[in-house]
CSV table of C-alpha atoms and ligand atoms in Angstrom, one decimal:
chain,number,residue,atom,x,y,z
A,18,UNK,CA,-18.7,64.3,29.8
A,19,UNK,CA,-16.5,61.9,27.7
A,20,UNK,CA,-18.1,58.7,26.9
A,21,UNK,CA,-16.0,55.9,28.5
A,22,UNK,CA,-16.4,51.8,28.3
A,23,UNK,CA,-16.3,50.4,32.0
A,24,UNK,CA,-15.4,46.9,32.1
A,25,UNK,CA,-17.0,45.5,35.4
A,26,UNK,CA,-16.0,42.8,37.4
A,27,UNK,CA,-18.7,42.5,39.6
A,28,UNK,CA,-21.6,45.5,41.0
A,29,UNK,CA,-19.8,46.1,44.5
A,30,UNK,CA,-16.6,47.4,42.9
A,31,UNK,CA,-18.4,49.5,40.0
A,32,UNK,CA,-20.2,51.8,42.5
A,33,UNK,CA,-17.1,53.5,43.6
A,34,UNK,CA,-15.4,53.6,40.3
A,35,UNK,CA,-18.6,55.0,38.8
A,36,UNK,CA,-18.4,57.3,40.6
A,37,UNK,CA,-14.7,58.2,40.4
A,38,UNK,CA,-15.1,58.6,36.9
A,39,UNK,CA,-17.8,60.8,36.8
A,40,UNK,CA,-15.7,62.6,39.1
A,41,UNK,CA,-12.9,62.8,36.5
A,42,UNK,CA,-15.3,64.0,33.5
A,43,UNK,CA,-16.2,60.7,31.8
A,44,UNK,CA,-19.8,58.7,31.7
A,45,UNK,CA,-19.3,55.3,32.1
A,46,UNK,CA,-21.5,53.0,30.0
A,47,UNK,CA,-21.1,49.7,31.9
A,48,UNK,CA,-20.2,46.4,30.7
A,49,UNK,CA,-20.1,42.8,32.3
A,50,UNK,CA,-17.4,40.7,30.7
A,51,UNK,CA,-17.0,38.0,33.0
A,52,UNK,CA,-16.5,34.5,31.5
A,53,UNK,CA,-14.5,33.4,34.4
A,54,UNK,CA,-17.4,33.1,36.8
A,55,UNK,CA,-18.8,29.7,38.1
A,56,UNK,CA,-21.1,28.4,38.5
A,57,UNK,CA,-23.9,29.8,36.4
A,58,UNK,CA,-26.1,30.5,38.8
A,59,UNK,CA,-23.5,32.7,40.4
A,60,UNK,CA,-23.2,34.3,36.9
A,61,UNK,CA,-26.5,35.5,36.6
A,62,UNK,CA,-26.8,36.4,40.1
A,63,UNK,CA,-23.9,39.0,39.8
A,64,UNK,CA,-25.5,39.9,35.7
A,65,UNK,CA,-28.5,41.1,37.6
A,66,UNK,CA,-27.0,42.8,40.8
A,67,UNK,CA,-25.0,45.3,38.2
A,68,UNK,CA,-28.3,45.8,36.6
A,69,UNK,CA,-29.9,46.4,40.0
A,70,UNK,CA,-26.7,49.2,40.2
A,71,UNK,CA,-27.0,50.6,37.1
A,72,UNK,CA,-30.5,51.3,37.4
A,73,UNK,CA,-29.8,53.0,41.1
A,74,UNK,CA,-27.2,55.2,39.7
A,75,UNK,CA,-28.4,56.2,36.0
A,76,UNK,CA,-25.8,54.3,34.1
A,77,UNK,CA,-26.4,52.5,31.1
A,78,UNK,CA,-25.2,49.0,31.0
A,79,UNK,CA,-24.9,47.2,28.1
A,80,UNK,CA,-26.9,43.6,28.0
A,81,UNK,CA,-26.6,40.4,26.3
A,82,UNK,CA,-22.8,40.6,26.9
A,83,UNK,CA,-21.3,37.4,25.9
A,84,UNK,CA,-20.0,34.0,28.9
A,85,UNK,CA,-17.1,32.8,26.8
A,86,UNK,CA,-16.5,29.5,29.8
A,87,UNK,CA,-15.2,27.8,26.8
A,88,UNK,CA,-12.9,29.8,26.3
A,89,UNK,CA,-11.8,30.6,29.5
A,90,UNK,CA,-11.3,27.3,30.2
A,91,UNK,CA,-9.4,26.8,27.4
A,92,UNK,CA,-6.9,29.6,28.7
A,93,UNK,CA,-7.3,29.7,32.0
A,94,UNK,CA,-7.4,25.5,32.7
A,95,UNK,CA,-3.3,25.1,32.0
A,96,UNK,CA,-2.8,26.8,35.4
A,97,UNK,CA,-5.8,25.6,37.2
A,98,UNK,CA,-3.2,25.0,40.2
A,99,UNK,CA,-1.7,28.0,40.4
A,100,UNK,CA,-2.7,30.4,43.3
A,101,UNK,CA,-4.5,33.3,43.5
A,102,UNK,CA,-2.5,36.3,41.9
A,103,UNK,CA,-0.7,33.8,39.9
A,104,UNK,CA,-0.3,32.5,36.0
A,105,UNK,CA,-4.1,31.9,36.2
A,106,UNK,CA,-5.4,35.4,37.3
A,107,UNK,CA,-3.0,36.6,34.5
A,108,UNK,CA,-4.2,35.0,31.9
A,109,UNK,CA,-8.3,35.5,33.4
A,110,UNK,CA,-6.9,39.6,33.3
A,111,UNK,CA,-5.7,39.3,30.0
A,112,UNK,CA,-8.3,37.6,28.2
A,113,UNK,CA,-11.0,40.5,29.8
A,114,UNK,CA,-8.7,43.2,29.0
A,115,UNK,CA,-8.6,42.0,25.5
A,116,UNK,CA,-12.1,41.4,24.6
A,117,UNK,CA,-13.1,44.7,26.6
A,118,UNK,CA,-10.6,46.2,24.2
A,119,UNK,CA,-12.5,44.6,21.4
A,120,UNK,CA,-15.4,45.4,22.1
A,121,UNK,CA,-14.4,49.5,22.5
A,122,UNK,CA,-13.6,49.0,19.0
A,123,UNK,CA,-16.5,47.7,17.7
A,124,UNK,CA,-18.9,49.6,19.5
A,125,UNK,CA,-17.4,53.1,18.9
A,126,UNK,CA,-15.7,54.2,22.2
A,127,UNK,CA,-12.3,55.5,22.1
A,128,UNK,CA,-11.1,55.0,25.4
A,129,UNK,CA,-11.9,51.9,28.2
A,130,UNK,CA,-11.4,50.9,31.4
A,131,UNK,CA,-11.8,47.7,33.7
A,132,UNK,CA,-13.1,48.1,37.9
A,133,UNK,CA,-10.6,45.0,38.7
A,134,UNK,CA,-8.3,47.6,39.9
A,135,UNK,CA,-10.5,48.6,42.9
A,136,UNK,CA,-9.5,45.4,44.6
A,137,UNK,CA,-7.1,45.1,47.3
A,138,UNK,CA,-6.3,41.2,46.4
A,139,UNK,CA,-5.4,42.0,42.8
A,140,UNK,CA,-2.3,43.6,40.9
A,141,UNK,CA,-3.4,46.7,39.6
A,142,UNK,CA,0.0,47.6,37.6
A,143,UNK,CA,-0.7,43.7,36.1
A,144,UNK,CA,-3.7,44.8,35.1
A,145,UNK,CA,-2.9,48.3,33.9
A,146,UNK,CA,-0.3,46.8,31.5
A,147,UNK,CA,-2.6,44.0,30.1
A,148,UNK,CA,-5.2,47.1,29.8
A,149,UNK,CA,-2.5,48.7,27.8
A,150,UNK,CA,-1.4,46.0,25.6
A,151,UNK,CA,-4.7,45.2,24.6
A,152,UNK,CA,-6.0,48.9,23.6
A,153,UNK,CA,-2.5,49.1,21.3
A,154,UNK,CA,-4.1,45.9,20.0
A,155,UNK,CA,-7.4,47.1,19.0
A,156,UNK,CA,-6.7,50.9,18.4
A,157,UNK,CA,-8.5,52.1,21.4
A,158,UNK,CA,-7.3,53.9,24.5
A,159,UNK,CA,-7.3,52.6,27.9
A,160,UNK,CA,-7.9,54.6,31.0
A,161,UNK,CA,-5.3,53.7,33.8
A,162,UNK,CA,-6.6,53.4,37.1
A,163,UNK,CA,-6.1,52.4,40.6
A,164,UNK,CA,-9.9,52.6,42.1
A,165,UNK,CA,-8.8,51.5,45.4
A,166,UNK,CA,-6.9,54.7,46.4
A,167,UNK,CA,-8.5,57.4,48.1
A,168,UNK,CA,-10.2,54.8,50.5
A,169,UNK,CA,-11.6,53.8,47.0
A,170,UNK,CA,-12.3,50.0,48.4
A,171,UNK,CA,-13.5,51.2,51.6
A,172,UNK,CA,-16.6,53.3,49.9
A,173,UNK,CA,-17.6,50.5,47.6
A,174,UNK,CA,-18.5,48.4,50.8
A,175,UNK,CA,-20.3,51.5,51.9
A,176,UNK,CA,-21.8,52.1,48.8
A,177,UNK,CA,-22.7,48.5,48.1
A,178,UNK,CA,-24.6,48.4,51.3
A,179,UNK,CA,-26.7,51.4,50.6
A,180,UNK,CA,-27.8,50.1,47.2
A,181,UNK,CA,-28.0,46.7,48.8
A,182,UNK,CA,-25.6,44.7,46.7
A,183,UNK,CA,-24.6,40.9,47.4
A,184,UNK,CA,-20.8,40.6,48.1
A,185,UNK,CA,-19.6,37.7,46.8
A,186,UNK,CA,-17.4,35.5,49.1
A,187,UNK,CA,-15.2,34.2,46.3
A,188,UNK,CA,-13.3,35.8,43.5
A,189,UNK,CA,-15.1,34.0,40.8
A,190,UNK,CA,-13.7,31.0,39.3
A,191,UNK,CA,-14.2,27.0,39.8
A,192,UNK,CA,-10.7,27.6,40.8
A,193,UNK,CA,-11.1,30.3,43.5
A,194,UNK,CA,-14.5,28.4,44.5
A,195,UNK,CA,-12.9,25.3,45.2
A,196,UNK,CA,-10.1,27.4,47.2
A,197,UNK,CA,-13.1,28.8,49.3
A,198,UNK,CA,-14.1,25.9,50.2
A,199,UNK,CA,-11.0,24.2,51.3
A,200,UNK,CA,-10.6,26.7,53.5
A,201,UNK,CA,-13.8,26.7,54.8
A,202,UNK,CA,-13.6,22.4,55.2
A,203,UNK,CA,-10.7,22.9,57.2
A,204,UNK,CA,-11.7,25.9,59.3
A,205,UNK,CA,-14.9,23.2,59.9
A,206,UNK,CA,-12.5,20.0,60.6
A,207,UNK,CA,-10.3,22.6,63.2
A,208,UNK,CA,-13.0,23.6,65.4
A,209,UNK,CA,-13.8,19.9,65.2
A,210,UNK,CA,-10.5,18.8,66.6
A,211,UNK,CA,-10.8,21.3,69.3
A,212,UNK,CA,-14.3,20.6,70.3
A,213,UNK,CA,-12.3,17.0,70.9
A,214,UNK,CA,-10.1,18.1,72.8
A,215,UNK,CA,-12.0,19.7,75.1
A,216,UNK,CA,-14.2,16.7,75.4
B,106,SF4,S1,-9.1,33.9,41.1
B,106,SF4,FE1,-10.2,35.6,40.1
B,106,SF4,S2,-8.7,36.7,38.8
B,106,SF4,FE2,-7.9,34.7,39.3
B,106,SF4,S3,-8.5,33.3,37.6
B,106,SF4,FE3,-10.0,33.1,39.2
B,106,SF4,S4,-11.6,34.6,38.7
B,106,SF4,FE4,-9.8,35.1,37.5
């Protein structure tokens, strides 16, 4: 089995591409780079779920992994307005891509690669160039993926229930938050203007 670094975006979408890999002849040895998620409560609720995982399926998973906010801010704040799948979520790719590059280096793995691709909501060729880019960077190599094929998305929910993992509702940001819950307000104020009308 090739040692591999798995960037992780969140628990649910590791189990499938754990086991993907595995499937392919690597051992992942999971890592949770996520400075983009907010609040911090919801950080270290989705730190602990992946440790919850990675002590169900034998993996090892690397701790004290640093919350650069700061610095996410710093990058990702200039297109706070943008929507999902936009300037901002390019920028919150890059900036993971890059320091999960970085951190292959320094830590002595040749090749990495991120879970983000399991999503249906994300680019996954976006992401596979930034992957790219960044392991030319650092000297590493980085594994392309697309997790979500092969009904890849479907068995993370599966899997995700079996090993009782929390499913976030949001993608992770103060940004995507705050989208959440304007759609949720207005959802709220709708049924409200019906429930008038039928008064
Ligand atoms: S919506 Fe998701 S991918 Fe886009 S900036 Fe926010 S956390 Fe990053």
């Amino acid at each position: 089995m090739k040692k591999i670094l798995l960037n992780v975006c969140c628990a649910p979408d590791a189990t499938h591409s754990i086991n993907a890999l595995r499937e392919d002849g690597y051992e992942p040895e999971t890592w949770f780079y996520n400075p983009n998620i907010h609040p911090r409560d919801e950080y270290h609720k989705r730190v602990a779920d992946m440790e919850k995982l990675a002590a169900a399926v034998a993996v090892k998973n690397i701790p004290d992994v640093p919350y650069d906010i700061k610095e996410w801010f710093e990058r990702c704040r200039p297109h706070a307005n943008e929507p999902e799948r936009g300037k901002r979520c390019e920028e919150c790719f890059r900036m993971r891509m890059d320091k999960s590059a970085q951190a292959a280096k320094v830590s002595g793995y040749e090749t990495f690669a991120t879970t983000l691709t399991i999503s249906p909501h994300k680019d996954a060729k976006l992401i596979n160039k930034l992957g790219a880019e960044a392991a030319e960077k650092y000297g590493v190599n980085y594994l392309m993926s697309d997790f979500k094929k092969k009904d890849g998305f479907k068995k993370s929910i599966e899997l995700s229930k079996k090993y009782g993992l929390y499913r976030q509702d949001y993608c992770g940001c103060a940004y995507s938050l705050r989208e959440k819950l304007r759609r949720s307000n207005t959802k709220t104020n709708t049924h409200r203007s019906c429930a008038r009308q039928s008064l």
